[in-house]
Amino acid sequence: MNAIENVANVAKLDIGRESRRSVPEMIFAEGKSHDDLLAICKRMLEKNGRVIITRLNEQQLDELQNQFKAYHVQIFPHARAMVVRRKDYRGLQTGGRVGVLTAGTVDLGVAEEAVMIIQEMGCQTFLEADAGVAGMHRLIEPLKIMIENDVDCLVVVAGREGALPTVVAGLVDVPLIAVPASSGYGYGGRGEGALMAMLQACSLGLAVVNIDSGVAAGVVAAQIANRVARARAAH
Amino acid sequence: MNAIENVANVAKLDIGRESRRSVPEMIFAEGKSHDDLLAICKRMLEKNGRVIITRLNEQQLDELQNQFKAYHVQIFPHARAMVVRRKDYRGLQTGGRVGVLTAGTVDLGVAEEAVMIIQEMGCQTFLEADAGVAGMHRLIEPLKIMIENDVDCLVVVAGREGALPTVVAGLVDVPLIAVPASSGYGYGGRGEGALMAMLQACSLGLAVVNIDSGVAAGVVAAQIANRVARARAAH
Amino acid sequence: MNAIENVANVAKLDIGRESRRSVPEMIFAEGKSHDDLLAICKRMLEKNGRVIITRLNEQQLDELQNQFKAYHVQIFPHARAMVVRRKDYRGLQTGGRVGVLTAGTVDLGVAEEAVMIIQEMGCQTFLEADAGVAGMHRLIEPLKIMIENDVDCLVVVAGREGALPTVVAGLVDVPLIAVPASSGYGYGGRGEGALMAMLQACSLGLAVVNIDSGVAAGVVAAQIANRVARARAAH
Amino acid sequence: MNAIENVANVAKLDIGRESRRSVPEMIFAEGKSHDDLLAICKRMLEKNGRVIITRLNEQQLDELQNQFKAYHVQIFPHARAMVVRRKDYRGLQTGGRVGVLTAGTVDLGVAEEAVMIIQEMGCQTFLEADAGVAGMHRLIEPLKIMIENDVDCLVVVAGREGALPTVVAGLVDVPLIAVPASSGYGYGGRGEGALMAMLQACSLGLAVVNIDSGVAAGVVAAQIANRVARARAAH
Amino acid sequence: MNAIENVANVAKLDIGRESRRSVPEMIFAEGKSHDDLLAICKRMLEKNGRVIITRLNEQQLDELQNQFKAYHVQIFPHARAMVVRRKDYRGLQTGGRVGVLTAGTVDLGVAEEAVMIIQEMGCQTFLEADAGVAGMHRLIEPLKIMIENDVDCLVVVAGREGALPTVVAGLVDVPLIAVPASSGYGYGGRGEGALMAMLQACSLGLAVVNIDSGVAAGVVAAQIANRVARARAAH
Amino acid sequence: MNAIENVANVAKLDIGRESRRSVPEMIFAEGKSHDDLLAICKRMLEKNGRVIITRLNEQQLDELQNQFKAYHVQIFPHARAMVVRRKDYRGLQTGGRVGVLTAGTVDLGVAEEAVMIIQEMGCQTFLEADAGVAGMHRLIEPLKIMIENDVDCLVVVAGREGALPTVVAGLVDVPLIAVPASSGYGYGGRGEGALMAMLQACSLGLAVVNIDSGVAAGVVAAQIANRVARARAAH
Amino acid sequence: MNAIENVANVAKLDIGRESRRSVPEMIFAEGKSHDDLLAICKRMLEKNGRVIITRLNEQQLDELQNQFKAYHVQIFPHARAMVVRRKDYRGLQTGGRVGVLTAGTVDLGVAEEAVMIIQEMGCQTFLEADAGVAGMHRLIEPLKIMIENDVDCLVVVAGREGALPTVVAGLVDVPLIAVPASSGYGYGGRGEGALMAMLQACSLGLAVVNIDSGVAAGVVAAQIANRVARARAAH
Amino acid sequence: MNAIENVANVAKLDIGRESRRSVPEMIFAEGKSHDDLLAICKRMLEKNGRVIITRLNEQQLDELQNQFKAYHVQIFPHARAMVVRRKDYRGLQTGGRVGVLTAGTVDLGVAEEAVMIIQEMGCQTFLEADAGVAGMHRLIEPLKIMIENDVDCLVVVAGREGALPTVVAGLVDVPLIAVPASSGYGYGGRGEGALMAMLQACSLGLAVVNIDSGVAAGVVAAQIANRVARARAAH
C-alpha cells in the first residue's frame, strides 16, 4: 500500500458533516471588478439566499446597495462589509452568545467584521467599543454588560500596545480571542507590537488571530459559542 | 469624580468568581535554587493539596521525586514537568474533553505541558503524536480518534512549516488552538515560520498562542471545554 | 601569473553552449515608456521572431496589442504578460512536461508567468489552480492530472501559510519548485510566511524561489524537464 | 573660521557644572579579571570614597565582599550589584523621591539596578514588586504607596506584554520612565514585545529606556527628581 | 473576595486628581470627514473653550481656519496642527520651561507637535532647529540658549543616525526626552536607526518616545517641567 | 458527500509508488541518548540493511563506530554523519550524476550531507570545495570537472555573501540547487545574507533550500538526476 | 574645568580647513515647493556660482530648466538631478580619477548621483553600466577601461544579490566603495539583500554606504581620489 | 563564441598584479585543532617568513607562543591575534599612515585587528581609544594626534549608538572607514544599531564595513593609504 492508498482510509471518518456548513462562504471584494462582483453575489444569493461581502470600497458599497434594493441589505459601515439576504431568508439562531470589545473607536472596522460573521453563524453579539486601558474606568461598564449577558466567548480587538486582552483575561473567566489591530504608529505600529503583546500576555486564557483579522476571530469565537449552545440545547 | 474613583465601580461586578479558581497556579522551576523550589512546593501542597511544576531540569526532577515519595507524583518526561498530589487529593472532573495532536515526536514536550494543565483543570485529554502533513496518511488514525471521542476543542502543536493546524481545521469543525513549536532550523526555524503559517492559515476556525507555549494553549482549551461541559451538565 | 591571468583558463571550458540559448530573454515592462518599450520589442522581434514581455500595466497591454496586430499575440491576463511572435515563428518543442499548481485563484498571476516561460522554453504545461490545503479534497483531481500526464517537474504556488508544496511533496515523487506568493495579510503576509514555511517544509524533495517569482520557478523547472526530455530523446 | 574653530565657542557655556558630578561613575564587572576589577575599585574608593559595581557574577561578588571587609558594603542581590563606601563616606541627600514598580518578581534585578543608582544620586526610593496587570487588584496597594509618598517620578519595569506602564500612566500624573525587561518568551520575548508596547502606549506621560536598562532609567528618574528637589529646596 | 472586588480598593486612592486635567485632549484629524471633524471641534470649544487638532491635511487646515474666524486660531505649519481658542480663553501658565532642539529642519514638524502640547500644558518653550552633529559648531548657540533660559527639561528630535540626544546628554545635566524622526533613508531609515541609537545612547540621562511622536515627548516633558514649577511655586 | 469523503478519491491515484521508497529515512542524532540511538540504528539495519545517521557529536560518532565493527561503516567527518551497511548490502545505482560545489572549505559539512544522501539515493557525486568568487580563477577547474562529467544537477553551497550560485548559474545550463550556509558573521551572517542573495540571484535556473540544509538540497538534486537517469535507461 | 570647558581645546586644532570646502552643499528637492526651491537655488548661485540639486521630480526638473536658461545647466536624467552654473563658473580640477560600475542599467540613477558629486568635487569619472555577474563576460570590457585609466577608487552599484562588488574586489586592487541598490524584489528586495551581501563580502578591500546612496559613495570616493591626487600634485 | 569563451578576454587585463600580493593571507584560528593550526602556521612561515593569526582562544595563544620561541612573536591581546615572523623577516614599509579611533575601551579588540593588518600591509598606525561622544572633550586630544600625523585614512570603531564616525566625519576631511561594534545591549545591541547609525550618518565622507570587522576595515584603509603613499613616493 503506498502513501496515497493510505489516505483513502480517511474517507471512513465523518467529521463535522453538518456543522461545516455553518461556516458561511464570504466574498472578498478588494480588487474585483463591478461585473465580476455582482455576478458572484447573484449566484450566491440564488444558491444560498444570502451573500456576505467584505472589504468593499465606497463605490462598490453604493453600487451593490442600488443593485439589491429588492433584498434585505445590512451594512457594516466601519468594516465596509455587507450582508444581502432574500426577503424570505431565515438566518440560523444557535443560542450562542459572543461579546466583542475594542480598545479604541479606531478598531471598530475590525470588530464589525467579527460581529458580522458571528451573527451569520447564528450567535447573538454584544459589541462595546473604546474600552481601552489608558483609562481603566472606561472598562468597567463594558465588562459588566458582557458578564450580565453571560457570553460564551469574548473577542477583544486592540491596536497600539495591545494591553486590553491581557487586562480583560485577568478579570474574567471566559475563553478570549485577541485581535491585534494595525492602528498604531512608529516602531511596531502596523500591529506587530499588539500581536507580540497578546502572544506574550501574562494572563492565561486567551489565544490570538492575525493582525486586523476580524473574520478569523469571529469564526473561531462562533465555533466556541455554538459548541456551548449545542450542549445547552441538548437537554 | 477622578480617574481612580471611576475604577471603583468595577467592584460591583462579579465575574468568574468560582471559575477563576479553576486555573491552577504553576511553579516555573527554571533558575530556582533547590531550597527555594522545595519550599514553594511544600507551601502549595499544604495550601492546595497539589502542586504543578514546569521546566524542571534533570537534577531538579530527580531531587523532587525523592523528596515527595510520600505523595502521588506524576511525571511528564518530555515536558520535564511534574504534578505532586497529597494521596487524598481529589482532582476536578468537569467532563470537558480536549484532543492534543503533534506534527512530530519532537513536539511532545510542548504537547505534554498542554495535556498536564488541561487535566489539572478537570478535562479528559486525548494525545496523538506524529500526525504531520509530510505523510497525509499518518493523519487519518489520529483524527478518527479525536472524532470518535467527540472532543470539545483541539490543541495542535507543529514546528517547521506549521501546516498541520491549517490542514486539520480544514477537515474538522471543532475550535482549534494552534501552538507553533521551535523545532525548525535555518530561516524561520525558531518557531517564527510556524507562527506566521498558523496566523496566515487559509482555514478558518483556529487561534494561536505563542511559540512553545503548551501551557497557554492548554488553559484556553480547557476553558472552552469546561464551558461546554458546564452546559452539558446543566440539564 | 596573476589573478586575472588564471581566469583565462576558463576559456577552454564549453559549458551549455547551445542550451544557454534556450533561456529566452524577457522584457520587464514596469517603468518603461511606451516608445522605449515598443522599440525594444520591435528590435527583439526582428532578431528572434519572438518577444516575451512581463509586468505590463493595462494601458501598455492594450497599446502593444494594437501595435502588433500583424503578429500572433498571446496574452496571459492574470500575469499581465504577453508573447508576440512573427506568424512564421516556430517555437521549440522539447518534449519536457511541467505541472503548475496554485493554492488559490489569487495566485494565478504568478502561475501564468511560470507557464509562459516554461512553454517558451519548449515544454508542455499542465496548470491547475485553487488546489489549496484548507479543503484537502480540492487537491485530489489536480494531482491525478499531474500524475496521468507524468510531469517531469512540478511548480507549486501558494501564499498565506504556504502549506501546499509540503503536502504535495509528501504525496508525489517529482522534483518540486515551490513559489511563495505575497497573497497573505498581517504578520508574514507579504510572502515571508509562505517563504519560511516552504524553506522549513517537513517533506523532502522541494526547492524554493523568491516571493512571486513565477519566472524564476519556470526557468529552473523547464531546465529540469528539458534535461529529462533530452535523455528521453537520446534513444 | 573653520569648523573646529567654531566649536571653541562652546567653551563659554557653563552647563551643568556641578550637577554633572552627581551622575556617579559605575564599574561594569562583566568580563573583567579579578585583579583588574579590584584595582579599579580601589582607585575609585581612594578618589571618591565610594565605588558602584554592576553585573558581577557570583564569584566576583564573593571575592569583593571579602576584600572590602573594612568598608561599608551594600549588596543588591537580584541585580548582582554592589556599592562599597569608606566608613566615613557621606552620601548625597537631595530630597528627591522616586517610586520603582515591577510587573513581576522576575524583574527585580532590573529594578534594583535602578534603585541603586537613584539612591547614589541622592534620592529616596520606594520599591514595589509584582504589581502586574494580569491581576489588577495587585496594583492597588503599590500605587497607593507611591501616591502617599508623593514621588517625583516613577520607574516601571515590565517584561512579557509590557502593559504595566500604560496602565499606571493612565492612573497617575507623575512623569514615568518605562523599562522593558527581557523576561518573556517566544515571539517578542527578549524584550522587543515589551519595548514596542511601551513605545506604542495609549497613555501619555511616559518615556522609555532600552531593554533591561535599570541604570539608564534610574539616572534619568533621579535627574527629574533632583531638579524637583532643588526647586523645593530653593525657598 | 474575588479579583474584581479587590480592584474596588483602588477607589480610595486619589492620584493626580487635578493634574490629570492638565493633559488636554487632542483631536487626530487624519481620516476624519470635514463634517465629523467640525462637529467634534465645536463640541470641544463649547466645553473647554479650546480645541487642539493634529495631523490635518492642507484642505482640512484651510477649511477649519475659515470656519473659526471668530476665534483665536494658532497654526503650527510644519506639524500641520492647530489650536483654536475662544477669544476670552485664558491658557494655563505654570512657569515650567522646556527646550526643544532638532537635528535638522526636516524634523520641525515633529518638534512643533511637541511645542504645541507643551505650551497648552502651561509651559514656556524654547525651540532651536538644525543643531545636528554633522557640524558640531551648529550646536553651540542653541545649547547656550537652553542653558541661559534654565530649561527644566529638553526634547531633542533627530532622524538619520539619531546622534544628537547622545551628544547633548553628554554636555548638559537636564532630563532629556529623545524623539527619533523617520527622516532617514535606506537601511534603518524609517526611524528605526535613530530609535536604536537613542536607546543605545552612551550618555546617561535620557529616555525615548516612539518614532515621530512629538506629542508623546511633549506631554512627558511638560509633566516634568510642571512638577518642577509646582515645587518652585510652593514657596 | 462531506469534506472527508471527497478525500477518499485520492486513493485511486498511484503517485510515485516505487520511487517514494528511494528517499531513505535518516536518523537525526542530536539530543538522542546513546541507548535510544543505538536501538533505532539496530532496528533500521535489521529492516533495511542500512542506516543513515546525521548530526552526530564526537562521542556518538566514536561509540557507534565501535558498536558497528561487524558492518561496513562510512564516515562523513565534516558533516559528522555516518552510513552503516550490512556487509552484504547492495546500494542502488541509478546512473544519475550530481555535482556539489562549495564556496569555502568551511562549507564542507553542509556539502557532505548532500553528498551522502545523493549517493544513498543511487547517484554518483562529484565534490569540489573552495571554488569561491573572491578569486574567480579558483572556479575554473571545478566547473571543468562538472562539465566533463556531464552532471544532471548541481548543488552549490555558499555562506557569507552567497554569490557563487549566481555566478555558476550564469555560466552553465544545468539545474542548480543553491544552499546558503551560516558561515558568515555580523549583519546577515547566520545565513540570511546568503539566503537573500540566492533568492535575489540575477541569474535564472536556480532554486534554493533552507540555510545549512545539505539534506534538503541532496534529496531534490537526486530526484532530478534520477528522473533524468530513468529516461536515459528507458531505451 | 567642566565638560564644556574641555571642549574648547578643540579650537586649537586645524583640521581640514580648506578641504572641507571641497564637499559642496546639495539641495534635496523632494517635498520642496517650487518657490522655496527656486529661492534656495538662486541664493546658492549668487553665493557660490553653482548649485547642485538632487531628487527632482519631472515637473521640478522642467521648471528649473526654464528658470535657469541664462545659466549652464547639466542634467543627470536617471538620477533626476541637476547642476546649474553661472556661465563664468570655473569648476575644480583636482586630477583625481574615480571609476563607477553598475550591475544593471536599472542602477544608473544611483550611479549618476555618484558621478555628479564626484565631478563637482573635482575628479574625472569613468562610468560603465550593466557589468553584472550573471554573465561574467559583460564584466571584462568595463574592468579593462577602469584599469587603463588607472582609477584611484571604484564605486560599484548593484541591486538584487549584490555580488558585483565582491567579484570586482577579488580581481582588482583599488579601494572600492560598494552601493547596494533597491532594485530587487521579494525577500530582501528593497536593498537589504544587496547590503548584507556587500557587508559579508568574501573579498577584502571594500566598504559600503547605505542603500541607493550614490551621494554618500561619491563623496567618500572623491575624498580618496583627491587625497591621492594631492600627493601626485605635490612633486 | 559562448559565455565562457568571452570570459577568457579578461586574461589580457593586468589588474593589481603586484599590489594584490600586498593583502596578506590570514589564519582564522576559531575551531581549528592545535595540530592543524600549528601545521598551517609552519607552512606559511616557511613560504612567507610571516604568519598572521586571528581569533585565537587563550589556550591556542599560549600554545603558539611556546611553539614559536625561535621567532619574533607579536601579540595583540584585546584582539587575541598574533603575528609570527622569522627573525630575518623584513616587513613592508609603504609610507601610508592610518589613524584608528575607538569610542570605548571595549572596542579595542576590533581596533587591534585593524591595526595589525594595516601594519602588515606596510602602513604606520596611530591608535587612540575611548574617544566617545558621551563626553565630547575626550575627542579633542585624539583628533589632534590624527591631524598632526596627517593620516591618509581614519578607521573609527564604535558600538552602542555608533555616533562617533558621524561626529568625526563632520570635523575632519580624511576618508573614514566606520566599524560598528557589537558592544551594545538590548534593542539593536549586537551592532545593528551602530551599523544603522553609520549607514544613516548625516556627515558625508565615510563608508562602513560589517559588525566587528576590524580586518575588513583595516584592509580597505591600508589600500587607500598605500595608494596615497605610492603617489607621494612617485616623485
CSV table of N, CA, C and O in Angstrom, one decimal, chain G residues 6-7 9-10 13 15 19-20 137 140 144 147 150-152 169 171-173 175 199-200 205 207-210 219-220 223-224 227 231 234-235, chain H residues 6-7 10 13 15 19-20 137 140 144 147 150-152 169 171-173 175 199-200 205 207-210 219-220 223-224 227-228 231 234-235:
chain,number,residue,atom,x,y,z
G,6,ASN,N,36.4,71.8,28.6
G,6,ASN,CA,37.4,70.9,27.9
G,6,ASN,C,37.2,70.9,26.4
G,6,ASN,O,38.2,70.8,25.6
G,7,VAL,N,36.0,71.1,25.9
G,7,VAL,CA,35.7,71.0,24.5
G,7,VAL,C,36.4,72.2,23.8
G,7,VAL,O,36.8,72.1,22.6
G,9,ASN,N,39.3,73.2,23.9
G,9,ASN,CA,40.6,72.9,23.4
G,9,ASN,C,40.7,72.5,21.9
G,9,ASN,O,41.7,72.6,21.2
G,10,VAL,N,39.5,72.0,21.5
G,10,VAL,CA,39.4,71.6,20.1
G,10,VAL,C,39.7,72.7,19.2
G,10,VAL,O,40.1,72.6,18.0
G,13,LEU,N,42.9,73.0,17.2
G,13,LEU,CA,43.1,72.1,16.0
G,13,LEU,C,42.8,72.9,14.7
G,13,LEU,O,42.1,73.9,14.7
G,15,ILE,N,41.8,71.2,11.5
G,15,ILE,CA,41.6,70.1,10.6
G,15,ILE,C,40.8,70.5,9.4
G,15,ILE,O,39.8,71.1,9.4
G,19,SER,N,40.0,71.9,2.7
G,19,SER,CA,39.4,70.8,2.0
G,19,SER,C,37.9,70.6,2.4
G,19,SER,O,37.2,70.3,1.5
G,20,ARG,N,37.6,71.0,3.6
G,20,ARG,CA,36.2,70.9,4.0
G,20,ARG,C,35.3,71.6,3.0
G,20,ARG,O,34.2,71.2,2.6
G,137,HIS,N,31.2,37.6,-18.7
G,137,HIS,CA,31.9,38.2,-19.9
G,137,HIS,C,31.6,39.7,-20.0
G,137,HIS,O,32.3,40.5,-20.5
G,140,ILE,N,34.2,42.1,-18.4
G,140,ILE,CA,35.6,42.3,-18.8
G,140,ILE,C,36.0,43.7,-19.4
G,140,ILE,O,36.9,44.3,-18.9
G,144,LYS,N,38.5,46.5,-17.9
G,144,LYS,CA,39.7,46.9,-18.7
G,144,LYS,C,39.8,48.5,-18.7
G,144,LYS,O,40.8,49.1,-18.6
G,147,ILE,N,41.0,50.0,-15.5
G,147,ILE,CA,42.5,49.7,-15.3
G,147,ILE,C,43.3,50.6,-16.2
G,147,ILE,O,44.3,51.2,-15.8
G,150,ASP,N,43.6,53.9,-14.9
G,150,ASP,CA,44.3,53.9,-13.5
G,150,ASP,C,43.5,54.7,-12.5
G,150,ASP,O,44.0,55.6,-11.9
G,151,VAL,N,42.2,54.2,-12.3
G,151,VAL,CA,41.4,55.0,-11.3
G,151,VAL,C,41.9,54.8,-9.9
G,151,VAL,O,42.5,53.8,-9.5
G,152,ASP,N,41.7,55.9,-9.1
G,152,ASP,CA,42.2,55.9,-7.7
G,152,ASP,C,41.2,55.2,-6.8
G,152,ASP,O,41.5,54.8,-5.7
G,169,ALA,N,36.2,43.3,-6.4
G,169,ALA,CA,37.2,43.4,-5.4
G,169,ALA,C,38.2,42.2,-5.4
G,169,ALA,O,39.3,42.3,-4.9
G,171,LEU,N,39.2,40.9,-8.1
G,171,LEU,CA,40.0,41.0,-9.3
G,171,LEU,C,41.0,42.2,-9.4
G,171,LEU,O,42.0,42.2,-10.1
G,172,VAL,N,40.6,43.3,-8.7
G,172,VAL,CA,41.4,44.5,-8.7
G,172,VAL,C,42.0,44.9,-7.4
G,172,VAL,O,41.6,44.3,-6.4
G,173,ASP,N,42.8,45.9,-7.3
G,173,ASP,CA,43.5,46.2,-6.1
G,173,ASP,C,43.3,47.7,-5.8
G,173,ASP,O,44.2,48.4,-5.3
G,175,PRO,N,40.9,50.7,-3.9
G,175,PRO,CA,39.8,50.8,-2.8
G,175,PRO,C,38.5,50.9,-3.5
G,175,PRO,O,38.3,51.6,-4.5
G,199,LEU,N,28.3,43.7,2.9
G,199,LEU,CA,28.9,43.7,4.2
G,199,LEU,C,29.6,42.3,4.5
G,199,LEU,O,30.6,42.2,5.2
G,200,GLN,N,29.0,41.2,3.9
G,200,GLN,CA,29.5,39.9,4.1
G,200,GLN,C,30.6,39.5,3.1
G,200,GLN,O,31.1,38.4,3.1
G,205,GLY,N,38.9,44.6,0.9
G,205,GLY,CA,39.2,45.8,0.1
G,205,GLY,C,38.0,46.6,-0.3
G,205,GLY,O,38.1,47.5,-1.2
G,207,ALA,N,34.3,48.8,1.2
G,207,ALA,CA,33.5,49.3,2.2
G,207,ALA,C,32.2,49.8,1.6
G,207,ALA,O,32.1,49.9,0.4
G,208,VAL,N,31.1,50.0,2.4
G,208,VAL,CA,29.8,50.1,1.9
G,208,VAL,C,29.1,51.4,2.4
G,208,VAL,O,29.4,51.9,3.5
G,209,VAL,N,28.2,51.9,1.6
G,209,VAL,CA,27.3,53.0,2.0
G,209,VAL,C,25.9,52.5,2.0
G,209,VAL,O,25.6,51.4,1.7
G,210,ASN,N,25.0,53.4,2.5
G,210,ASN,CA,23.6,53.0,2.6
G,210,ASN,C,22.9,52.7,1.3
G,210,ASN,O,23.4,53.2,0.2
G,219,VAL,N,31.0,61.0,-2.4
G,219,VAL,CA,31.8,61.9,-1.6
G,219,VAL,C,33.0,61.2,-1.0
G,219,VAL,O,34.1,61.7,-1.1
G,220,VAL,N,32.8,60.0,-0.5
G,220,VAL,CA,34.0,59.3,0.1
G,220,VAL,C,34.9,58.9,-1.0
G,220,VAL,O,36.2,59.0,-0.8
G,223,GLN,N,36.9,62.0,-2.0
G,223,GLN,CA,37.9,62.3,-0.9
G,223,GLN,C,39.1,61.4,-1.1
G,223,GLN,O,40.2,61.9,-0.9
G,224,ILE,N,38.9,60.1,-1.3
G,224,ILE,CA,40.0,59.2,-1.5
G,224,ILE,C,40.9,59.7,-2.8
G,224,ILE,O,42.1,59.8,-2.7
G,227,ARG,N,42.7,62.9,-2.2
G,227,ARG,CA,43.9,62.8,-1.4
G,227,ARG,C,45.1,62.2,-2.2
G,227,ARG,O,46.2,62.6,-2.1
G,231,ALA,N,48.7,64.1,-3.4
G,231,ALA,CA,50.0,63.5,-3.3
G,231,ALA,C,50.8,63.5,-4.6
G,231,ALA,O,52.0,63.8,-4.7
G,234,ALA,N,52.0,67.0,-5.5
G,234,ALA,CA,52.9,67.6,-4.5
G,234,ALA,C,54.4,67.5,-4.9
G,234,ALA,O,55.2,67.8,-4.1
G,235,HIS,N,54.6,67.1,-6.1
G,235,HIS,CA,56.0,66.9,-6.6
G,235,HIS,C,56.7,68.3,-6.7
G,235,HIS,O,56.2,69.2,-7.2
H,6,ASN,N,34.0,34.2,-23.8
H,6,ASN,CA,34.1,35.6,-23.6
H,6,ASN,C,34.9,36.0,-22.3
H,6,ASN,O,35.6,37.0,-22.3
H,7,VAL,N,34.8,35.1,-21.4
H,7,VAL,CA,35.5,35.4,-20.1
H,7,VAL,C,37.0,35.4,-20.3
H,7,VAL,O,37.7,36.1,-19.6
H,10,VAL,N,39.3,38.4,-20.3
H,10,VAL,CA,39.7,39.1,-19.1
H,10,VAL,C,41.2,38.8,-18.8
H,10,VAL,O,41.9,39.6,-18.1
H,13,LEU,N,43.8,41.5,-19.3
H,13,LEU,CA,43.9,42.6,-18.3
H,13,LEU,C,45.1,42.3,-17.4
H,13,LEU,O,45.5,41.2,-17.2
H,15,ILE,N,45.4,43.7,-13.8
H,15,ILE,CA,45.0,44.5,-12.7
H,15,ILE,C,45.7,44.1,-11.5
H,15,ILE,O,45.7,42.9,-11.1
H,19,SER,N,50.3,44.6,-6.4
H,19,SER,CA,49.6,45.1,-5.2
H,19,SER,C,48.8,44.0,-4.6
H,19,SER,O,48.7,43.9,-3.4
H,20,ARG,N,48.2,43.2,-5.4
H,20,ARG,CA,47.4,42.1,-4.9
H,20,ARG,C,48.2,41.3,-3.8
H,20,ARG,O,47.6,40.9,-2.8
H,137,HIS,N,34.7,66.3,25.1
H,137,HIS,CA,36.1,66.7,25.4
H,137,HIS,C,37.1,65.6,25.2
H,137,HIS,O,38.3,65.8,24.9
H,140,ILE,N,39.0,65.5,21.8
H,140,ILE,CA,39.9,66.5,21.2
H,140,ILE,C,41.3,66.1,21.0
H,140,ILE,O,41.9,66.2,20.0
H,144,LYS,N,43.5,65.6,17.5
H,144,LYS,CA,44.7,66.4,17.3
H,144,LYS,C,45.9,65.6,16.9
H,144,LYS,O,46.6,65.9,16.0
H,147,ILE,N,45.5,64.6,13.3
H,147,ILE,CA,45.8,65.7,12.3
H,147,ILE,C,47.3,66.0,12.3
H,147,ILE,O,47.8,66.2,11.2
H,150,ASP,N,49.0,63.8,10.1
H,150,ASP,CA,48.5,63.8,8.7
H,150,ASP,C,48.1,62.5,8.2
H,150,ASP,O,48.6,62.0,7.1
H,151,VAL,N,47.2,61.8,8.9
H,151,VAL,CA,46.8,60.4,8.4
H,151,VAL,C,46.1,60.5,7.1
H,151,VAL,O,45.4,61.4,6.8
H,152,ASP,N,46.3,59.4,6.3
H,152,ASP,CA,45.7,59.3,5.0
H,152,ASP,C,44.3,58.8,5.0
H,152,ASP,O,43.5,58.9,4.1
H,169,ALA,N,33.6,62.6,11.2
H,169,ALA,CA,33.5,62.9,9.8
H,169,ALA,C,33.0,64.4,9.6
H,169,ALA,O,33.3,65.0,8.5
H,171,LEU,N,34.0,66.8,11.4
H,171,LEU,CA,35.1,67.6,11.9
H,171,LEU,C,36.4,67.6,11.0
H,171,LEU,O,37.2,68.5,11.0
H,172,VAL,N,36.6,66.4,10.3
H,172,VAL,CA,37.8,66.3,9.6
H,172,VAL,C,37.5,66.0,8.1
H,172,VAL,O,36.4,65.8,7.7
H,173,ASP,N,38.5,66.0,7.3
H,173,ASP,CA,38.3,65.9,5.8
H,173,ASP,C,39.2,64.7,5.3
H,173,ASP,O,39.7,64.8,4.2
H,175,PRO,N,39.3,60.5,4.3
H,175,PRO,CA,38.3,59.4,4.1
H,175,PRO,C,38.2,58.5,5.4
H,175,PRO,O,39.3,58.3,6.0
H,199,LEU,N,25.4,53.9,8.6
H,199,LEU,CA,24.9,54.0,7.3
H,199,LEU,C,24.0,55.2,7.1
H,199,LEU,O,23.9,55.7,6.0
H,200,GLN,N,23.3,55.6,8.1
H,200,GLN,CA,22.5,56.8,8.1
H,200,GLN,C,23.2,58.1,8.3
H,200,GLN,O,22.6,59.2,8.4
H,205,GLY,N,31.4,61.5,3.7
H,205,GLY,CA,32.8,61.2,3.7
H,205,GLY,C,33.2,60.0,4.5
H,205,GLY,O,34.3,59.8,4.9
H,207,ALA,N,32.5,55.5,4.8
H,207,ALA,CA,31.9,54.2,4.4
H,207,ALA,C,32.0,53.2,5.5
H,207,ALA,O,32.8,53.4,6.4
H,208,VAL,N,31.3,52.1,5.4
H,208,VAL,CA,31.1,51.2,6.5
H,208,VAL,C,31.5,49.8,6.2
H,208,VAL,O,31.4,49.4,5.0
H,209,VAL,N,32.0,49.0,7.2
H,209,VAL,CA,32.2,47.6,7.0
H,209,VAL,C,31.3,46.8,8.0
H,209,VAL,O,30.6,47.5,8.8
H,210,ASN,N,31.3,45.5,7.9
H,210,ASN,CA,30.4,44.8,8.7
H,210,ASN,C,30.8,44.8,10.2
H,210,ASN,O,31.9,45.2,10.6
H,219,VAL,N,42.0,46.5,5.9
H,219,VAL,CA,42.5,46.2,4.5
H,219,VAL,C,42.1,47.4,3.6
H,219,VAL,O,42.9,47.9,2.9
H,220,VAL,N,40.8,47.9,3.7
H,220,VAL,CA,40.4,48.9,2.8
H,220,VAL,C,41.2,50.2,3.2
H,220,VAL,O,41.6,51.0,2.3
H,223,GLN,N,44.7,50.0,1.8
H,223,GLN,CA,44.7,50.2,0.4
H,223,GLN,C,44.6,51.6,0.0
H,223,GLN,O,45.3,52.1,-0.9
H,224,ILE,N,43.8,52.4,0.7
H,224,ILE,CA,43.7,53.8,0.5
H,224,ILE,C,45.0,54.5,0.8
H,224,ILE,O,45.6,55.2,0.0
H,227,ARG,N,47.8,53.7,-1.6
H,227,ARG,CA,47.6,54.4,-2.9
H,227,ARG,C,48.1,55.8,-2.8
H,227,ARG,O,48.8,56.3,-3.7
H,228,VAL,N,47.8,56.4,-1.7
H,228,VAL,CA,48.3,57.8,-1.5
H,228,VAL,C,49.8,57.8,-1.3
H,228,VAL,O,50.5,58.6,-1.9
H,231,ALA,N,51.6,57.5,-4.6
H,231,ALA,CA,51.6,58.8,-5.3
H,231,ALA,C,52.7,59.7,-4.7
H,231,ALA,O,53.4,60.4,-5.4
H,234,ALA,N,56.1,58.7,-5.8
H,234,ALA,CA,56.4,58.7,-7.2
H,234,ALA,C,57.1,59.9,-7.7
H,234,ALA,O,57.2,60.1,-8.9
H,235,HIS,N,57.6,60.7,-6.8
H,235,HIS,CA,58.3,61.9,-7.2
H,235,HIS,C,59.6,61.6,-7.9
H,235,HIS,O,60.4,60.8,-7.5
